[in-house]
Amino acid sequence: MFEFASRDPQSPAFWDERFARGFTPWDRGGVPAALRDFVSRAARPLRTLIPGCGAAYELAYLSDAGWDATAIDFSPAAVAAARVAVGPWSERVREADFFKFAPDQPLELMYERAFLCALPRAMWPQVAARWADLLAPGALLAGFFFFDDVPKGPPFGVAPAELDALLTPAFCRVEDAAVEDSIAVFAGRERWQVWQRR
């Protein structure tokens, strides 16, 4: 059993310690099927941001598919792991704070993968507001949302009605599907959703 010095998921040190000790139960080691399906159905490549990217396997997948993707994380250890994992796309991984990051060009897609659920619930309105700020009308927020009511985390689960209340002021849900290939920590409690900026 691991004992960790850092207990605050709002701090880069929390994530640095877990990456340094190889404790990453959220890391699936590859690209989820729902994202692969989403990319195959897209009419064209979308300029994408992956916040809280972890090892950033999706960045390499999107980049290989011709998408202009950028991955960010505020944990130096996560960024180092991602740069190794994505190989030739390592320059697309940046150490940055999501709440301060300014993309070089307007975004067309925000990819959500265990970013919202990594942060304490009290921060979620800030996350939703930042998503809305970074995405112009018509742009998409797509990814995996973790539904659970256990108070302790991370991961911090959201109730369906709570997610709706969080996102519907600025977004309209256009896809909602079960996830068949979840890793253990999310199994049976996540859904693939796509939201369009109003």
PDB file of C-alpha atoms in Angstrom:
ATOM      1  CA  MET A   1       0.000   0.000   0.000  1.00  0.00           C
ATOM      2  CA  PHE A   2       1.343   3.405  -0.981  1.00  0.00           C
ATOM      3  CA  GLU A   3       1.645   6.229   1.542  1.00  0.00           C
ATOM      4  CA  PHE A   4       1.753   9.684  -0.021  1.00  0.00           C
ATOM      5  CA  ALA A   5       2.937  12.957   1.449  1.00  0.00           C
ATOM      6  CA  SER A   6       0.742  15.124  -0.781  1.00  0.00           C
ATOM      7  CA  ARG A   7      -3.033  14.955  -0.301  1.00  0.00           C
ATOM      8  CA  ASP A   8      -4.175  17.951  -2.357  1.00  0.00           C
ATOM      9  CA  PRO A   9      -5.122  17.149  -5.979  1.00  0.00           C
ATOM     10  CA  GLN A  10      -5.094  20.874  -6.721  1.00  0.00           C
ATOM     11  CA  SER A  11      -1.308  20.818  -6.299  1.00  0.00           C
ATOM     12  CA  PRO A  12       1.146  19.603  -8.953  1.00  0.00           C
ATOM     13  CA  ALA A  13       3.055  17.861  -6.126  1.00  0.00           C
ATOM     14  CA  PHE A  14       0.100  15.497  -5.594  1.00  0.00           C
ATOM     15  CA  TRP A  15       0.366  14.228  -9.173  1.00  0.00           C
ATOM     16  CA  ASP A  16       4.174  14.393  -9.321  1.00  0.00           C
ATOM     17  CA  GLU A  17       4.402  12.038  -6.364  1.00  0.00           C
ATOM     18  CA  ARG A  18       2.020   9.532  -7.924  1.00  0.00           C
ATOM     19  CA  PHE A  19       3.757   9.549 -11.305  1.00  0.00           C
ATOM     20  CA  ALA A  20       7.174   9.282  -9.663  1.00  0.00           C
ATOM     21  CA  ARG A  21       6.051   6.220  -7.678  1.00  0.00           C
ATOM     22  CA  GLY A  22       4.243   4.585 -10.577  1.00  0.00           C
ATOM     23  CA  PHE A  23       0.824   4.881  -8.925  1.00  0.00           C
ATOM     24  CA  THR A  24      -1.415   5.747 -11.883  1.00  0.00           C
ATOM     25  CA  PRO A  25      -4.578   3.590 -11.716  1.00  0.00           C
ATOM     26  CA  TRP A  26      -6.310   5.984 -14.134  1.00  0.00           C
ATOM     27  CA  ASP A  27      -3.785   5.193 -16.893  1.00  0.00           C
ATOM     28  CA  ARG A  28      -5.232   2.731 -19.402  1.00  0.00           C
ATOM     29  CA  GLY A  29      -2.030   2.491 -21.413  1.00  0.00           C
ATOM     30  CA  GLY A  30      -3.779   3.249 -24.703  1.00  0.00           C
ATOM     31  CA  VAL A  31      -6.633   4.971 -26.525  1.00  0.00           C
ATOM     32  CA  PRO A  32     -10.288   4.235 -25.636  1.00  0.00           C
ATOM     33  CA  ALA A  33     -12.558   2.823 -28.337  1.00  0.00           C
ATOM     34  CA  ALA A  34     -15.057   5.691 -28.096  1.00  0.00           C
ATOM     35  CA  LEU A  35     -12.390   8.225 -29.016  1.00  0.00           C
ATOM     36  CA  ARG A  36     -11.251   6.084 -31.942  1.00  0.00           C
ATOM     37  CA  ASP A  37     -14.860   5.923 -33.134  1.00  0.00           C
ATOM     38  CA  PHE A  38     -15.295   9.687 -32.699  1.00  0.00           C
ATOM     39  CA  VAL A  39     -12.180  10.375 -34.787  1.00  0.00           C
ATOM     40  CA  SER A  40     -13.290   7.952 -37.520  1.00  0.00           C
ATOM     41  CA  ARG A  41     -16.674   9.732 -37.767  1.00  0.00           C
ATOM     42  CA  ALA A  42     -15.305  13.279 -37.766  1.00  0.00           C
ATOM     43  CA  ALA A  43     -15.777  15.161 -41.030  1.00  0.00           C
ATOM     44  CA  ARG A  44     -12.302  16.672 -40.656  1.00  0.00           C
ATOM     45  CA  PRO A  45      -9.497  16.942 -38.096  1.00  0.00           C
ATOM     46  CA  LEU A  46     -10.240  19.280 -35.189  1.00  0.00           C
ATOM     47  CA  ARG A  47      -7.833  21.553 -33.319  1.00  0.00           C
ATOM     48  CA  THR A  48      -7.833  19.856 -29.932  1.00  0.00           C
ATOM     49  CA  LEU A  49      -6.730  20.542 -26.368  1.00  0.00           C
ATOM     50  CA  ILE A  50      -6.223  17.721 -23.851  1.00  0.00           C
ATOM     51  CA  PRO A  51      -6.088  19.204 -20.330  1.00  0.00           C
ATOM     52  CA  GLY A  52      -4.639  17.144 -17.485  1.00  0.00           C
ATOM     53  CA  CYS A  53      -3.181  14.857 -20.110  1.00  0.00           C
ATOM     54  CA  GLY A  54      -1.316  12.331 -17.955  1.00  0.00           C
ATOM     55  CA  ALA A  55       0.651  10.049 -20.288  1.00  0.00           C
ATOM     56  CA  ALA A  56      -1.148  11.575 -23.328  1.00  0.00           C
ATOM     57  CA  TYR A  57      -1.651   8.436 -25.442  1.00  0.00           C
ATOM     58  CA  GLU A  58      -4.588  10.210 -27.083  1.00  0.00           C
ATOM     59  CA  LEU A  59      -2.315  13.033 -28.197  1.00  0.00           C
ATOM     60  CA  ALA A  60      -0.176  10.628 -30.204  1.00  0.00           C
ATOM     61  CA  TYR A  61      -3.284   8.977 -31.674  1.00  0.00           C
ATOM     62  CA  LEU A  62      -4.843  12.286 -32.712  1.00  0.00           C
ATOM     63  CA  SER A  63      -1.566  13.620 -34.082  1.00  0.00           C
ATOM     64  CA  ASP A  64      -0.968  10.443 -36.090  1.00  0.00           C
ATOM     65  CA  ALA A  65      -4.477  10.926 -37.537  1.00  0.00           C
ATOM     66  CA  GLY A  66      -3.563  14.416 -38.724  1.00  0.00           C
ATOM     67  CA  TRP A  67      -5.235  16.388 -35.940  1.00  0.00           C
ATOM     68  CA  ASP A  68      -3.653  19.541 -34.505  1.00  0.00           C
ATOM     69  CA  ALA A  69      -3.630  18.459 -30.859  1.00  0.00           C
ATOM     70  CA  THR A  70      -1.962  19.914 -27.784  1.00  0.00           C
ATOM     71  CA  ALA A  71      -1.744  18.230 -24.380  1.00  0.00           C
ATOM     72  CA  ILE A  72      -1.160  20.120 -21.144  1.00  0.00           C
ATOM     73  CA  ASP A  73      -0.571  19.175 -17.529  1.00  0.00           C
ATOM     74  CA  PHE A  74       0.580  21.192 -14.532  1.00  0.00           C
ATOM     75  CA  SER A  75       2.544  18.262 -13.115  1.00  0.00           C
ATOM     76  CA  PRO A  76       6.164  18.215 -14.336  1.00  0.00           C
ATOM     77  CA  ALA A  77       6.281  14.436 -13.750  1.00  0.00           C
ATOM     78  CA  ALA A  78       3.156  13.920 -15.886  1.00  0.00           C
ATOM     79  CA  VAL A  79       4.608  16.073 -18.655  1.00  0.00           C
ATOM     80  CA  ALA A  80       7.867  14.094 -18.583  1.00  0.00           C
ATOM     81  CA  ALA A  81       5.936  10.785 -18.774  1.00  0.00           C
ATOM     82  CA  ALA A  82       3.789  12.106 -21.617  1.00  0.00           C
ATOM     83  CA  ARG A  83       6.775  13.290 -23.640  1.00  0.00           C
ATOM     84  CA  VAL A  84       8.272   9.820 -23.431  1.00  0.00           C
ATOM     85  CA  ALA A  85       4.943   8.121 -24.255  1.00  0.00           C
ATOM     86  CA  VAL A  86       4.161  10.220 -27.341  1.00  0.00           C
ATOM     87  CA  GLY A  87       7.636  10.026 -28.885  1.00  0.00           C
ATOM     88  CA  PRO A  88       7.765  12.134 -32.064  1.00  0.00           C
ATOM     89  CA  TRP A  89       4.894  14.345 -30.856  1.00  0.00           C
ATOM     90  CA  SER A  90       6.632  15.345 -27.599  1.00  0.00           C
ATOM     91  CA  GLU A  91       6.785  19.036 -28.554  1.00  0.00           C
ATOM     92  CA  ARG A  92       2.980  19.082 -28.432  1.00  0.00           C
ATOM     93  CA  VAL A  93       3.036  18.338 -24.688  1.00  0.00           C
ATOM     94  CA  ARG A  94       3.289  21.466 -22.566  1.00  0.00           C
ATOM     95  CA  GLU A  95       3.603  22.102 -18.864  1.00  0.00           C
ATOM     96  CA  ALA A  96       0.769  24.534 -18.188  1.00  0.00           C
ATOM     97  CA  ASP A  97      -2.045  25.424 -15.820  1.00  0.00           C
ATOM     98  CA  PHE A  98      -5.376  24.841 -17.562  1.00  0.00           C
ATOM     99  CA  PHE A  99      -6.897  27.919 -15.940  1.00  0.00           C
ATOM    100  CA  LYS A 100      -4.173  30.171 -17.381  1.00  0.00           C
ATOM    101  CA  PHE A 101      -3.318  28.396 -20.644  1.00  0.00           C
ATOM    102  CA  ALA A 102      -3.862  30.431 -23.812  1.00  0.00           C
ATOM    103  CA  PRO A 103      -4.025  28.346 -27.011  1.00  0.00           C
ATOM    104  CA  ASP A 104      -2.151  29.631 -30.047  1.00  0.00           C
ATOM    105  CA  GLN A 105      -5.292  29.337 -32.198  1.00  0.00           C
ATOM    106  CA  PRO A 106      -9.021  28.919 -31.464  1.00  0.00           C
ATOM    107  CA  LEU A 107      -9.937  25.422 -30.294  1.00  0.00           C
ATOM    108  CA  GLU A 108     -12.490  23.194 -31.997  1.00  0.00           C
ATOM    109  CA  LEU A 109     -12.440  20.328 -29.483  1.00  0.00           C
ATOM    110  CA  MET A 110     -11.740  19.923 -25.780  1.00  0.00           C
ATOM    111  CA  TYR A 111     -11.039  16.281 -24.934  1.00  0.00           C
ATOM    112  CA  GLU A 112     -12.101  15.284 -21.431  1.00  0.00           C
ATOM    113  CA  ARG A 113     -10.401  12.244 -19.918  1.00  0.00           C
ATOM    114  CA  ALA A 114     -10.331  12.085 -16.108  1.00  0.00           C
ATOM    115  CA  PHE A 115      -9.629  15.819 -15.793  1.00  0.00           C
ATOM    116  CA  LEU A 116     -12.902  16.929 -14.209  1.00  0.00           C
ATOM    117  CA  CYS A 117     -13.005  13.958 -11.839  1.00  0.00           C
ATOM    118  CA  ALA A 118      -9.395  14.571 -10.777  1.00  0.00           C
ATOM    119  CA  LEU A 119     -10.336  17.930  -9.270  1.00  0.00           C
ATOM    120  CA  PRO A 120     -12.365  18.569  -6.115  1.00  0.00           C
ATOM    121  CA  ARG A 121     -16.043  19.207  -6.750  1.00  0.00           C
ATOM    122  CA  ALA A 122     -15.744  22.800  -5.489  1.00  0.00           C
ATOM    123  CA  MET A 123     -13.574  23.549  -8.546  1.00  0.00           C
ATOM    124  CA  TRP A 124     -16.014  22.205 -11.120  1.00  0.00           C
ATOM    125  CA  PRO A 125     -17.787  25.510 -11.826  1.00  0.00           C
ATOM    126  CA  GLN A 126     -14.353  26.986 -12.646  1.00  0.00           C
ATOM    127  CA  VAL A 127     -13.613  24.069 -14.978  1.00  0.00           C
ATOM    128  CA  ALA A 128     -16.954  24.402 -16.786  1.00  0.00           C
ATOM    129  CA  ALA A 129     -16.490  28.166 -17.108  1.00  0.00           C
ATOM    130  CA  ARG A 130     -12.998  27.704 -18.529  1.00  0.00           C
ATOM    131  CA  TRP A 131     -14.233  25.109 -21.026  1.00  0.00           C
ATOM    132  CA  ALA A 132     -16.859  27.622 -22.143  1.00  0.00           C
ATOM    133  CA  ASP A 133     -14.266  30.425 -22.373  1.00  0.00           C
ATOM    134  CA  LEU A 134     -11.912  28.353 -24.515  1.00  0.00           C
ATOM    135  CA  LEU A 135     -14.536  27.009 -26.923  1.00  0.00           C
ATOM    136  CA  ALA A 136     -16.386  29.175 -29.429  1.00  0.00           C
ATOM    137  CA  PRO A 137     -20.017  28.474 -30.368  1.00  0.00           C
ATOM    138  CA  GLY A 138     -20.197  25.232 -32.344  1.00  0.00           C
ATOM    139  CA  ALA A 139     -16.979  23.809 -30.854  1.00  0.00           C
ATOM    140  CA  LEU A 140     -17.125  20.509 -28.994  1.00  0.00           C
ATOM    141  CA  LEU A 141     -16.377  19.164 -25.528  1.00  0.00           C
ATOM    142  CA  ALA A 142     -16.071  15.397 -25.893  1.00  0.00           C
ATOM    143  CA  GLY A 143     -14.896  12.598 -23.701  1.00  0.00           C
ATOM    144  CA  PHE A 144     -15.562  10.514 -20.644  1.00  0.00           C
ATOM    145  CA  PHE A 145     -17.535  11.587 -17.603  1.00  0.00           C
ATOM    146  CA  PHE A 146     -17.336   9.658 -14.326  1.00  0.00           C
ATOM    147  CA  PHE A 147     -20.657   9.185 -12.512  1.00  0.00           C
ATOM    148  CA  ASP A 148     -20.463   8.236  -8.843  1.00  0.00           C
ATOM    149  CA  ASP A 149     -21.654   9.525  -5.473  1.00  0.00           C
ATOM    150  CA  VAL A 150     -18.753   8.462  -3.233  1.00  0.00           C
ATOM    151  CA  PRO A 151     -17.580  11.626  -1.439  1.00  0.00           C
ATOM    152  CA  LYS A 152     -13.891  10.708  -1.340  1.00  0.00           C
ATOM    153  CA  GLY A 153     -11.614  11.039  -4.359  1.00  0.00           C
ATOM    154  CA  PRO A 154     -10.010  11.456  -6.737  1.00  0.00           C
ATOM    155  CA  PRO A 155     -11.678  10.339  -8.828  1.00  0.00           C
ATOM    156  CA  PHE A 156     -14.596  12.530  -7.782  1.00  0.00           C
ATOM    157  CA  GLY A 157     -17.805  11.329  -9.403  1.00  0.00           C
ATOM    158  CA  VAL A 158     -20.619  13.540 -10.603  1.00  0.00           C
ATOM    159  CA  ALA A 159     -24.382  12.911 -10.615  1.00  0.00           C
ATOM    160  CA  PRO A 160     -26.064  13.100 -14.046  1.00  0.00           C
ATOM    161  CA  ALA A 161     -28.269  16.015 -12.983  1.00  0.00           C
ATOM    162  CA  GLU A 162     -25.240  17.788 -11.515  1.00  0.00           C
ATOM    163  CA  LEU A 163     -23.319  17.470 -14.786  1.00  0.00           C
ATOM    164  CA  ASP A 164     -26.316  18.776 -16.704  1.00  0.00           C
ATOM    165  CA  ALA A 165     -26.579  21.774 -14.366  1.00  0.00           C
ATOM    166  CA  LEU A 166     -22.861  22.413 -14.732  1.00  0.00           C
ATOM    167  CA  LEU A 167     -22.774  22.316 -18.530  1.00  0.00           C
ATOM    168  CA  THR A 168     -26.191  23.245 -19.948  1.00  0.00           C
ATOM    169  CA  PRO A 169     -25.786  27.003 -19.452  1.00  0.00           C
ATOM    170  CA  ALA A 170     -23.081  26.978 -22.153  1.00  0.00           C
ATOM    171  CA  PHE A 171     -23.349  23.555 -23.830  1.00  0.00           C
ATOM    172  CA  CYS A 172     -25.908  21.232 -25.409  1.00  0.00           C
ATOM    173  CA  ARG A 173     -25.336  17.458 -25.150  1.00  0.00           C
ATOM    174  CA  VAL A 174     -25.349  15.829 -28.594  1.00  0.00           C
ATOM    175  CA  GLU A 175     -24.049  12.323 -27.747  1.00  0.00           C
ATOM    176  CA  ASP A 176     -24.348  10.033 -24.732  1.00  0.00           C
ATOM    177  CA  ALA A 177     -23.232   6.399 -24.829  1.00  0.00           C
ATOM    178  CA  ALA A 178     -22.168   3.590 -22.527  1.00  0.00           C
ATOM    179  CA  VAL A 179     -18.468   2.763 -22.348  1.00  0.00           C
ATOM    180  CA  GLU A 180     -17.547  -0.868 -22.974  1.00  0.00           C
ATOM    181  CA  ASP A 181     -13.785  -0.786 -22.417  1.00  0.00           C
ATOM    182  CA  SER A 182     -13.420   1.078 -19.114  1.00  0.00           C
ATOM    183  CA  ILE A 183     -10.439   0.403 -16.892  1.00  0.00           C
ATOM    184  CA  ALA A 184     -11.148  -0.897 -13.373  1.00  0.00           C
ATOM    185  CA  VAL A 185     -11.271   2.452 -11.563  1.00  0.00           C
ATOM    186  CA  PHE A 186     -14.035   3.721 -13.886  1.00  0.00           C
ATOM    187  CA  ALA A 187     -15.814   0.471 -14.841  1.00  0.00           C
ATOM    188  CA  GLY A 188     -19.593   0.730 -14.959  1.00  0.00           C
ATOM    189  CA  ARG A 189     -19.510   4.371 -13.865  1.00  0.00           C
ATOM    190  CA  GLU A 190     -18.479   6.371 -16.919  1.00  0.00           C
ATOM    191  CA  ARG A 191     -20.151   7.466 -20.126  1.00  0.00           C
ATOM    192  CA  TRP A 192     -18.891   8.891 -23.392  1.00  0.00           C
ATOM    193  CA  GLN A 193     -20.542  12.242 -24.043  1.00  0.00           C
ATOM    194  CA  VAL A 194     -20.199  15.014 -26.603  1.00  0.00           C
ATOM    195  CA  TRP A 195     -21.363  18.536 -25.766  1.00  0.00           C
ATOM    196  CA  GLN A 196     -21.562  21.393 -28.269  1.00  0.00           C
ATOM    197  CA  ARG A 197     -20.854  24.971 -27.255  1.00  0.00           C
ATOM    198  CA  ARG A 198     -24.000  27.057 -27.625  1.00  0.00           C
TER     199      ARG A 198
END
